Amino acid sequence: MLSAYINSIGTTYTHGANFAAGSSTIMRQNKSYFDGGSPFTLEIQIAQFNNFKLRTGKFFTEANESSYRKHFPKPEDFAKALYTFDIGQNDIVDVMTKMGKEDSHVLISNIVELFSKQVQ
C-alpha cells in the first residue's frame, strides 16, 4: 500500500504516493462535504500531484546526504512510473440519478472528455 501524499511525516515515497480521496469526482460538485461531496476533484488531485512532484524534486536535489535522499523519488523516476486512476463513478451515479439513462449520454461524454483533458 502506498503512503498518502498528505501524510508526509516519516513517509518514504520511493515506491509512490497515494492521491486518492473518497467520494472524489471528475467534475466540480455543487455540494458541500456534509452533503456527501468531496472537495478533492480530479483537478485538485492533479494539482496536488504536480506540486508533490516539484517539491520532492527540490528536496531530492537539495538533500546532501543519501540518508535523506532515500525518502524521495528521483526526479527521473516520474517518467518511468505507472499511474492508475479510479474515479468517475460518483459523477456517473449523480448524472443517472438526476437525469435518467436516456438524457445522460451527453453529460457522460462531457465527463469522459474532461477526464481526458485533465490527465494529459
PDB file of N, CA and C in Angstrom, residues 1-4 16-18:
ATOM      1  N   MET A   1       0.847  -1.172   0.000  1.00  0.00           N
ATOM      2  CA  MET A   1       0.000   0.000   0.000  1.00  0.00           C
ATOM      3  C   MET A   1       0.899   1.244   0.000  1.00  0.00           C
ATOM      4  N   LEU A   2       0.516   2.218  -0.782  1.00  0.00           N
ATOM      5  CA  LEU A   2       1.280   3.449  -0.871  1.00  0.00           C
ATOM      6  C   LEU A   2       0.866   4.421   0.225  1.00  0.00           C
ATOM      7  N   SER A   3       1.811   5.217   0.655  1.00  0.00           N
ATOM      8  CA  SER A   3       1.520   6.229   1.662  1.00  0.00           C
ATOM      9  C   SER A   3       0.728   7.371   1.044  1.00  0.00           C
ATOM     10  N   ALA A   4      -0.161   7.928   1.820  1.00  0.00           N
ATOM     11  CA  ALA A   4      -0.919   9.082   1.347  1.00  0.00           C
ATOM     12  C   ALA A   4       0.021  10.279   1.249  1.00  0.00           C
ATOM     13  N   GLY A  16       6.162   5.394  -4.480  1.00  0.00           N
ATOM     14  CA  GLY A  16       4.986   6.114  -4.950  1.00  0.00           C
ATOM     15  C   GLY A  16       4.220   6.778  -3.829  1.00  0.00           C
ATOM     16  N   ALA A  17       3.124   7.400  -4.218  1.00  0.00           N
ATOM     17  CA  ALA A  17       2.257   8.098  -3.274  1.00  0.00           C
ATOM     18  C   ALA A  17       0.813   7.898  -3.708  1.00  0.00           C
ATOM     19  N   ASN A  18      -0.069   7.927  -2.752  1.00  0.00           N
ATOM     20  CA  ASN A  18      -1.486   7.741  -2.999  1.00  0.00           C
ATOM     21  C   ASN A  18      -2.169   9.097  -2.932  1.00  0.00           C
TER      22      ASN A  18
END
